[in-house]
Short mmCIF file of C-alpha atoms in Angstrom, two decimals:
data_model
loop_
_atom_site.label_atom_id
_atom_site.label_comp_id
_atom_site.label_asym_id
_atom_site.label_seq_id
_atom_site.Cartn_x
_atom_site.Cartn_y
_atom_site.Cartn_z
CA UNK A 168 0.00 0.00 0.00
CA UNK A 169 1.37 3.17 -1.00
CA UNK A 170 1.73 6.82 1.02
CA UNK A 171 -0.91 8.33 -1.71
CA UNK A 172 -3.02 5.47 -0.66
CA UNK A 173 -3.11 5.66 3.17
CA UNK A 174 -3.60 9.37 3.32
CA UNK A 175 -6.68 10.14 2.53
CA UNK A 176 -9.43 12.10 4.81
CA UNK A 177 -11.39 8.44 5.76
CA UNK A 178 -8.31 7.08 7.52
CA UNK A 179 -7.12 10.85 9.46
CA UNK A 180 -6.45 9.82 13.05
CA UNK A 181 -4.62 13.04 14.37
CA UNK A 182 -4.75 16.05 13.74
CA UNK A 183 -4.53 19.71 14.87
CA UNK A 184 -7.80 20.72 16.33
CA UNK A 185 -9.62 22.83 14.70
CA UNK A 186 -10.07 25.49 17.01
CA UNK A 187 -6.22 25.96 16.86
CA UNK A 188 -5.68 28.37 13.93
CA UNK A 189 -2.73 28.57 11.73
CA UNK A 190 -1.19 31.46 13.25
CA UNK A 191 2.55 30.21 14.23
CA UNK A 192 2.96 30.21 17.93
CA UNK A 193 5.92 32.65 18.96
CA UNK A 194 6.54 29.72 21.90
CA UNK A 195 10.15 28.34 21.70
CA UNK A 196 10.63 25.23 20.40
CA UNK A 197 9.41 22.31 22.24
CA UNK A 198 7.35 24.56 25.09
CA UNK A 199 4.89 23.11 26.99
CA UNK A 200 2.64 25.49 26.36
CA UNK A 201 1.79 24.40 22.78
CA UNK A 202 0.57 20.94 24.07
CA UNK A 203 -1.58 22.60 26.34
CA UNK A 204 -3.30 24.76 24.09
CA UNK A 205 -3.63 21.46 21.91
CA UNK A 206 -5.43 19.97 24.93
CA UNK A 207 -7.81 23.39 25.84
CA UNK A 208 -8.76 23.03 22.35
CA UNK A 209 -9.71 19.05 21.81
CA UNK A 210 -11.48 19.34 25.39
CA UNK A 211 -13.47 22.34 24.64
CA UNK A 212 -14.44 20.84 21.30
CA UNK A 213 -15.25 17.64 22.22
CA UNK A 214 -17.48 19.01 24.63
CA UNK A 215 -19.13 21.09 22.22
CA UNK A 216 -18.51 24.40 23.84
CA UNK A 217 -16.86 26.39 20.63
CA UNK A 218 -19.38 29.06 21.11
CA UNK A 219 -19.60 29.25 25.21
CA UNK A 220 -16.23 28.97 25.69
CA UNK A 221 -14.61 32.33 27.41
CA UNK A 222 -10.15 32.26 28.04
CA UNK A 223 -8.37 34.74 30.09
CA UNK A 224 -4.79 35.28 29.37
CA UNK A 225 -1.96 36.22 31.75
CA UNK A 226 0.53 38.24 31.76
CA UNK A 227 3.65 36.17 30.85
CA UNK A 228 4.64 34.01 27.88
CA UNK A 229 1.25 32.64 27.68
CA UNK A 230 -0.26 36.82 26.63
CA UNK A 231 -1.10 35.73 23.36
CA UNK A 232 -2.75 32.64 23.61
CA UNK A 233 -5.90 34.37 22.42
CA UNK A 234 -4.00 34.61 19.40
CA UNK A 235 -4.14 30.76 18.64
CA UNK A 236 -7.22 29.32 19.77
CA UNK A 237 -10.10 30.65 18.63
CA UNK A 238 -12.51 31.28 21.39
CA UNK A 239 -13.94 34.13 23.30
CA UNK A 240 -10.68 35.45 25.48
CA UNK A 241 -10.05 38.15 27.69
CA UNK A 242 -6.81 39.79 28.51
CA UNK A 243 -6.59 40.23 32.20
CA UNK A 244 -3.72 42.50 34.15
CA UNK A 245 -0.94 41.10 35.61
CA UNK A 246 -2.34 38.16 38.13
CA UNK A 247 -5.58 39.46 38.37
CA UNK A 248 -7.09 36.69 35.88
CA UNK A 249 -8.79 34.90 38.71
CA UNK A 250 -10.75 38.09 39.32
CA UNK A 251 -11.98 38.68 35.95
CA UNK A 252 -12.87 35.24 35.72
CA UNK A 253 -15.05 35.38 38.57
CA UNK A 254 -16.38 38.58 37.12
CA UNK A 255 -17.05 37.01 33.55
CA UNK A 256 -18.67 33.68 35.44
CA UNK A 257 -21.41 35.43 37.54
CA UNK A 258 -22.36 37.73 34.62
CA UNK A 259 -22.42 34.79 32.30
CA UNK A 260 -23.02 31.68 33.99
CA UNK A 261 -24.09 30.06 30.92
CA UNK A 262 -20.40 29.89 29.84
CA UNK A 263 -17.18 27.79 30.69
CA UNK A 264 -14.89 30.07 31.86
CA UNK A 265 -11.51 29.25 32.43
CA UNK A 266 -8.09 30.94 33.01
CA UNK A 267 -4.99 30.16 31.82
CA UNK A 268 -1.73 31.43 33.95
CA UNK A 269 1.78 30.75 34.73
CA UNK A 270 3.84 30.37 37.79
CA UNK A 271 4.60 34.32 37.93
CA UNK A 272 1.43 35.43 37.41
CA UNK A 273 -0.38 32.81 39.45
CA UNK A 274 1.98 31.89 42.35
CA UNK A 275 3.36 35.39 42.58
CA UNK A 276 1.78 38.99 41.70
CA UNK A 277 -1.52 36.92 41.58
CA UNK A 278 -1.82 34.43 44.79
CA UNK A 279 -4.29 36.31 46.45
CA UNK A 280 -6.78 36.27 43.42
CA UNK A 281 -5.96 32.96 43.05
CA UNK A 282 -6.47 31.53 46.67
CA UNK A 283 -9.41 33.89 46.76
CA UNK A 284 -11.16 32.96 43.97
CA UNK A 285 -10.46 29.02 44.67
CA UNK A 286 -12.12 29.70 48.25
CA UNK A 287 -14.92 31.39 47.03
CA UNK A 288 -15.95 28.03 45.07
CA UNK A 289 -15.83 30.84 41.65
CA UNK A 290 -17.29 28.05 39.20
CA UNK A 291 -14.05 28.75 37.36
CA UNK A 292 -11.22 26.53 36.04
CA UNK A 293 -7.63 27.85 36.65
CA UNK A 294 -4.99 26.33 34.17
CA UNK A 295 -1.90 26.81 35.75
CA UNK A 296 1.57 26.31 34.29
CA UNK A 297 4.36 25.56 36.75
CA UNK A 298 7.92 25.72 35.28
CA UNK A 299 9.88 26.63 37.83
CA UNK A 300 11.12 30.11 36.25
CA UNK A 301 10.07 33.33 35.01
CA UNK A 302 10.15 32.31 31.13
CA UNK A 303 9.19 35.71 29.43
CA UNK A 304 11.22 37.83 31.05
CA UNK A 305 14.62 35.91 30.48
CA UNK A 306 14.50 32.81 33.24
CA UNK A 307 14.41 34.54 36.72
CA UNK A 308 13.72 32.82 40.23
CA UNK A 309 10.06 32.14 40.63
CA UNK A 310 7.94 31.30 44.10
CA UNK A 311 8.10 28.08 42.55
CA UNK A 312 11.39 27.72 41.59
CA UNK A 313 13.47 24.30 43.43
CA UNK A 314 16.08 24.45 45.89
CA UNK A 315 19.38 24.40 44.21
CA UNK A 316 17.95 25.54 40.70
CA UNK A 317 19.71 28.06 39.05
CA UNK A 318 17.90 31.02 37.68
CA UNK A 319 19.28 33.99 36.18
CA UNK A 320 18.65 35.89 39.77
CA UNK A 321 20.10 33.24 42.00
CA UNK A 322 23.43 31.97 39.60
CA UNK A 323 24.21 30.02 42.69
CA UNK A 324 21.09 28.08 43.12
CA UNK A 325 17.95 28.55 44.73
CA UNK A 326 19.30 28.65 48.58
CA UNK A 327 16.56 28.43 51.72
CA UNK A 328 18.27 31.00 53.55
CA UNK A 329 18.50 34.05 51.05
CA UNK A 330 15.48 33.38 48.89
CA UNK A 331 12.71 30.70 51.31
CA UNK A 332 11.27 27.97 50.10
CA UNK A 333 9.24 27.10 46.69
CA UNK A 334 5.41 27.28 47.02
CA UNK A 335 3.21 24.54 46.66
CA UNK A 336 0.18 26.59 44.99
CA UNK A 337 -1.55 23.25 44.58
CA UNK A 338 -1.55 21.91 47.85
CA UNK A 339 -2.61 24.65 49.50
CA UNK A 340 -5.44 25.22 46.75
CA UNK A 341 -6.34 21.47 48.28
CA UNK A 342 -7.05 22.67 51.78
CA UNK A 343 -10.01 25.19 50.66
CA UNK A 344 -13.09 24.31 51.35
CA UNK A 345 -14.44 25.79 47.72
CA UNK A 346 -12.39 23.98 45.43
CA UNK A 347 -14.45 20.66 43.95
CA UNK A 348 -10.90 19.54 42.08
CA UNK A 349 -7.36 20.13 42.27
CA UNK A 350 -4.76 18.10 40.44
CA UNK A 351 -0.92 18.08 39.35
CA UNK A 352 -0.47 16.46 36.17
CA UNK A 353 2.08 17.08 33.13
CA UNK A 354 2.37 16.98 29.71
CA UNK A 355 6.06 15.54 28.94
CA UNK A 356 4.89 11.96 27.46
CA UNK A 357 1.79 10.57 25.66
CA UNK A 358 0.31 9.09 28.95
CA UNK A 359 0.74 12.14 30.92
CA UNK A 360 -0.89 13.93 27.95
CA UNK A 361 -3.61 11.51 28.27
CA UNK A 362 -3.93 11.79 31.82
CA UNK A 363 -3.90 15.58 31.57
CA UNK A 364 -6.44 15.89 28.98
CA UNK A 365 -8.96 14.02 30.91
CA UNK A 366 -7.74 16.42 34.47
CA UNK A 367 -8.79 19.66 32.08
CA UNK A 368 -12.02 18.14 30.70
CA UNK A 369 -13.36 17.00 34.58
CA UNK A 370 -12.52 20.58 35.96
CA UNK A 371 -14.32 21.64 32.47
CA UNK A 372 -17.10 19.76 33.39
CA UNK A 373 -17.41 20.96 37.06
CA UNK A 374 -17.43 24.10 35.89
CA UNK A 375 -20.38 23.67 33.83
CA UNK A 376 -22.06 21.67 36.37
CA UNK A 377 -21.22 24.20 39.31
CA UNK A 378 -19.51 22.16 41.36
CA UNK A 379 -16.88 24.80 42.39
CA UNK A 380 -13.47 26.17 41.88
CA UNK A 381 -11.35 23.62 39.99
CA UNK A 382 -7.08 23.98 39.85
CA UNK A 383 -5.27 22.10 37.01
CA UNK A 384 -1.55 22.18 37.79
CA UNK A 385 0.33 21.35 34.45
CA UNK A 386 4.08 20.94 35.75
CA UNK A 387 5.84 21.82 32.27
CA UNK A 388 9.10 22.64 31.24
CA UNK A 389 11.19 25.91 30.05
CA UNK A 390 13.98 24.26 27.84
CA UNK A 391 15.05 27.76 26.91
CA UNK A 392 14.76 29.48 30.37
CA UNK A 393 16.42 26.01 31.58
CA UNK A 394 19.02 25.89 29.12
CA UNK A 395 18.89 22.74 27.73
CA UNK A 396 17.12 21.05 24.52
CA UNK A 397 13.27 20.24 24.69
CA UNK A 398 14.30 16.12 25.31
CA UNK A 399 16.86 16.96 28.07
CA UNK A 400 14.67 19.34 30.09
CA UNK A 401 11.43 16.44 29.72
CA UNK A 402 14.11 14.75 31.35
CA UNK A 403 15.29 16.92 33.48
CA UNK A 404 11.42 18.01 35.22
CA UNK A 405 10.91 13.96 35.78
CA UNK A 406 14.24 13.17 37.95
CA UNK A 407 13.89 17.03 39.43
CA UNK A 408 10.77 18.61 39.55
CA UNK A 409 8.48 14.98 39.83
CA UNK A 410 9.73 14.40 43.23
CA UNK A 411 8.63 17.67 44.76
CA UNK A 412 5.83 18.63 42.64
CA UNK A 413 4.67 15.07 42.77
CA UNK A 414 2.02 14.35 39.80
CA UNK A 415 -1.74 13.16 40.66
CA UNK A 416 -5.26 14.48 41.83
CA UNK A 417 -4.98 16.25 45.20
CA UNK A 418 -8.80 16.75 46.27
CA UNK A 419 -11.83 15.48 44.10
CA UNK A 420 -14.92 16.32 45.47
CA UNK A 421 -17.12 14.25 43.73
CA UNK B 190 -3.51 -11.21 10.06
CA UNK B 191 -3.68 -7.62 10.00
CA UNK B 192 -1.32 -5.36 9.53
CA UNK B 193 -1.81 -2.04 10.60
CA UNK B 194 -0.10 0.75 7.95
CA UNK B 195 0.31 4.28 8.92
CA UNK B 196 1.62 7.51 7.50
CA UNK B 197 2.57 11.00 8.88
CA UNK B 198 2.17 14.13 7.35
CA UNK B 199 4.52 16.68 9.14
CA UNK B 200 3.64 20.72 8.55
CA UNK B 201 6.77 21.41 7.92
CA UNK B 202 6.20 25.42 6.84
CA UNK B 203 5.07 25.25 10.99
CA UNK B 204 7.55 23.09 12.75
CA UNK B 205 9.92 24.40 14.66
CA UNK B 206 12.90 21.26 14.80
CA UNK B 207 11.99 20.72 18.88
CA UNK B 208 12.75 16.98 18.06
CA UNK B 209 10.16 15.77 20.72
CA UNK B 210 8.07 13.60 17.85
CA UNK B 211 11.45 11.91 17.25
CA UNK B 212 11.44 11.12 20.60
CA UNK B 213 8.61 9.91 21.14
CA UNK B 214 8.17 7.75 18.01
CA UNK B 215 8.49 4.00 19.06
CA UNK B 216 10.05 3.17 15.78
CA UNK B 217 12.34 6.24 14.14
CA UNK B 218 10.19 7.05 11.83
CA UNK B 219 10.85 10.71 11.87
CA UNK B 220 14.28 12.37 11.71
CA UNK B 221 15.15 16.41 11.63
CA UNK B 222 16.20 17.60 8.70
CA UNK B 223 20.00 18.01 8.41
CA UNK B 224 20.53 20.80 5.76
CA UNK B 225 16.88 21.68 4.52
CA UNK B 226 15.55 24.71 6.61
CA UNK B 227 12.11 25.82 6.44
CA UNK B 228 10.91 29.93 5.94
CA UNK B 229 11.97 30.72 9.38
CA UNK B 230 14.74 28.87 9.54
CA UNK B 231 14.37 25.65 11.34
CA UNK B 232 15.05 22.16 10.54
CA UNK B 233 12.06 20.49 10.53
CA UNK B 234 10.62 16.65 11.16
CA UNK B 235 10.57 14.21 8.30
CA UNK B 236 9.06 10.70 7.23
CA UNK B 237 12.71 8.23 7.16
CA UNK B 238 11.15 5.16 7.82
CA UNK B 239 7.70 5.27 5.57
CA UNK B 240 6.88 1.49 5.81
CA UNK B 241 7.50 1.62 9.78
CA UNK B 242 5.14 3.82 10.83
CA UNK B 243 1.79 2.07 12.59
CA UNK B 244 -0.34 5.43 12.86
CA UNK B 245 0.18 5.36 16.57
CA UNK B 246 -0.13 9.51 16.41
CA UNK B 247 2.36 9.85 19.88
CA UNK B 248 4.69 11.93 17.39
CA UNK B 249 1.16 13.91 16.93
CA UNK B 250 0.38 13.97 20.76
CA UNK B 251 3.54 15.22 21.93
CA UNK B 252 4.16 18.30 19.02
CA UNK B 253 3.66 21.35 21.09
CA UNK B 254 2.77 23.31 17.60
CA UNK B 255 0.43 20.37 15.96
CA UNK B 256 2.73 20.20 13.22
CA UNK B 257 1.45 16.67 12.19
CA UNK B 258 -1.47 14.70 10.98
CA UNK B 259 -1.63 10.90 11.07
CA UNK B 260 -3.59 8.54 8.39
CA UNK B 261 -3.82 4.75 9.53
CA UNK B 262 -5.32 1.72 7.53
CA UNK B 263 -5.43 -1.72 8.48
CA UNK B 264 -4.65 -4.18 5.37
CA UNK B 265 -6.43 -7.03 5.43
#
């Protein structure tokens, strides 16, 4: 059987959803945050939410994801995402609104939005990207950065005693009493991709169903902020970043 | 018995040369380009190994920039 012959629209079994457009992503090669947009946009469409579906970007390398998936998004200020979420959700409860944020923006300028929001049981789903570093603005220390990384602002490594320790975002998003599902999952082989699509589609589906506040931790990686290739640093976040941030669902409130 | 044929059709005006679908492929079917660049100046993901390839779409999973599409048949 020949190439001509297997390719043909009746046999497709992949390919790039459709509510990713053809605008090239200004990510860096290999990012996380390409396969993550891949999985907003099978979710949403497979749940048949094209037309309810309302995004709000961060401030950080993630800005422009409004630029690639085409939704309804909003462009919130720096951190403040959870806030216009909440503000979008109880104007519009009709719709599935969800943000999407980094480390920086989430863990840092943003944590009291964030823990706010998640107590208030918003019927919102935060996306949250945890790579350790402050990709956008050239790979600086982050809340979440490990002990012993190195980061353009500590050259030395993370240490306890000048800088304190990385924040678990997650677990303490675990302890509230609003959240309905929190979860750390990842994106760096096909199971995990698996295992994260179906994490985004149940805190999709909460959110519909107002069950509360749901928190998707994606633990990704930043092979440019990290210096290494987009193989090495998959590598890298399992034998470094797994064992802290360890992968799974941390409250389901059925 | 069945065989299962598949093919991959890499975007290669939109791939970026992050080498995670050669990774991932169980069976090196995909290579980076060594000399060819595309418009912006990456090497980009190629077919190497046509008759390999079992349509298993993890090359497709892992692309952070859904670069590729994958056709599968199974020949009776």
């Amino acid at each position: 059987m020949t190439r001509e012959e297997i390719i043909k629209p009746e046999n497709l079994v992949y390919k790039k959803p459709t509510l990713m457009n053809d605008n090239p992503m200004h990510y860096c090669p290999g990012c996380s945050h390409g396969v993550v947009h891949k999985l907003i946009a099978e979710v949403i469409e497979e749940m048949g939410l094209e037309n309810k579906a309302v995004g709000v970007s961060p401030v950080g390398c993630a800005v422009f994801a409004y630029n690639y998936l085409d939704i309804d998004w909003e462009e919130a200020a720096h951190g403040r995402a959870p806030a216009l979420a909440t503000a979008i959700k109880r104007l519009w409860p009709s719709r599935l609104v969800f943000t999407y944020q980094g480390d920086g923006d989430l863990a840092c300028i943003g944590t009291a939005e964030t823990i706010h929001a998640l107590n208030r049981g918003e019927n919102i789903t935060i996306i949250f990207i945890n790579n350790a570093i402050y990709g956008m603005t050239g790979g600086q220390m982050a809340p979440t950065t490990l002990l012993g990384m190195k980061t353009a602002t500590c050259p030395y490594g993370r240490d306890a005693a000048i800088h304190g320790y990385p924040l678990k975002m997650t677990e303490i998003a675990a302890t509230l009493e609003g959240t309905a599902y929190v979860t750390r999952q990842s994106v760096h082989s096909v199971p995990a991709i698996r295992k994260a699509k179906k994490a985004i589609r149940k805190a999709f589906e909460n959110s519909m169903n107002g069950k509360g506040s749901n928190l998707v931790e994606i633990v990704s990686t930043c092979n440019s902020g990290w210096k290494m290739s987009p193989a090495a640093a998959n590598k890298w976040m399992e034998e470094n970043m797994f064992p802290f941030y360890q992968l799974g669902d941390l409250k389901d409130k059925e | 018995m069945a065989k299962i044929k598949g093919a991959v059709v890499v975007d290669s005006e939109r791939c970026k040369g992050c080498n995670l679908c050669v990774v991932a492929c169980p069976l090196d079917v995909l290579a980076l380009t060594t000399k060819e660049v595309n418009k912006r100046g990456y090497t980009f993901a190629q077919t190497v190994l046509e008759d390999t390839c079992i349509g298993c779409a993890s090359c497709a999973t892992v692309c952070p920039d859904g670069c590729i599409s994958v056709y599968k048949v199974k020949q009776q």
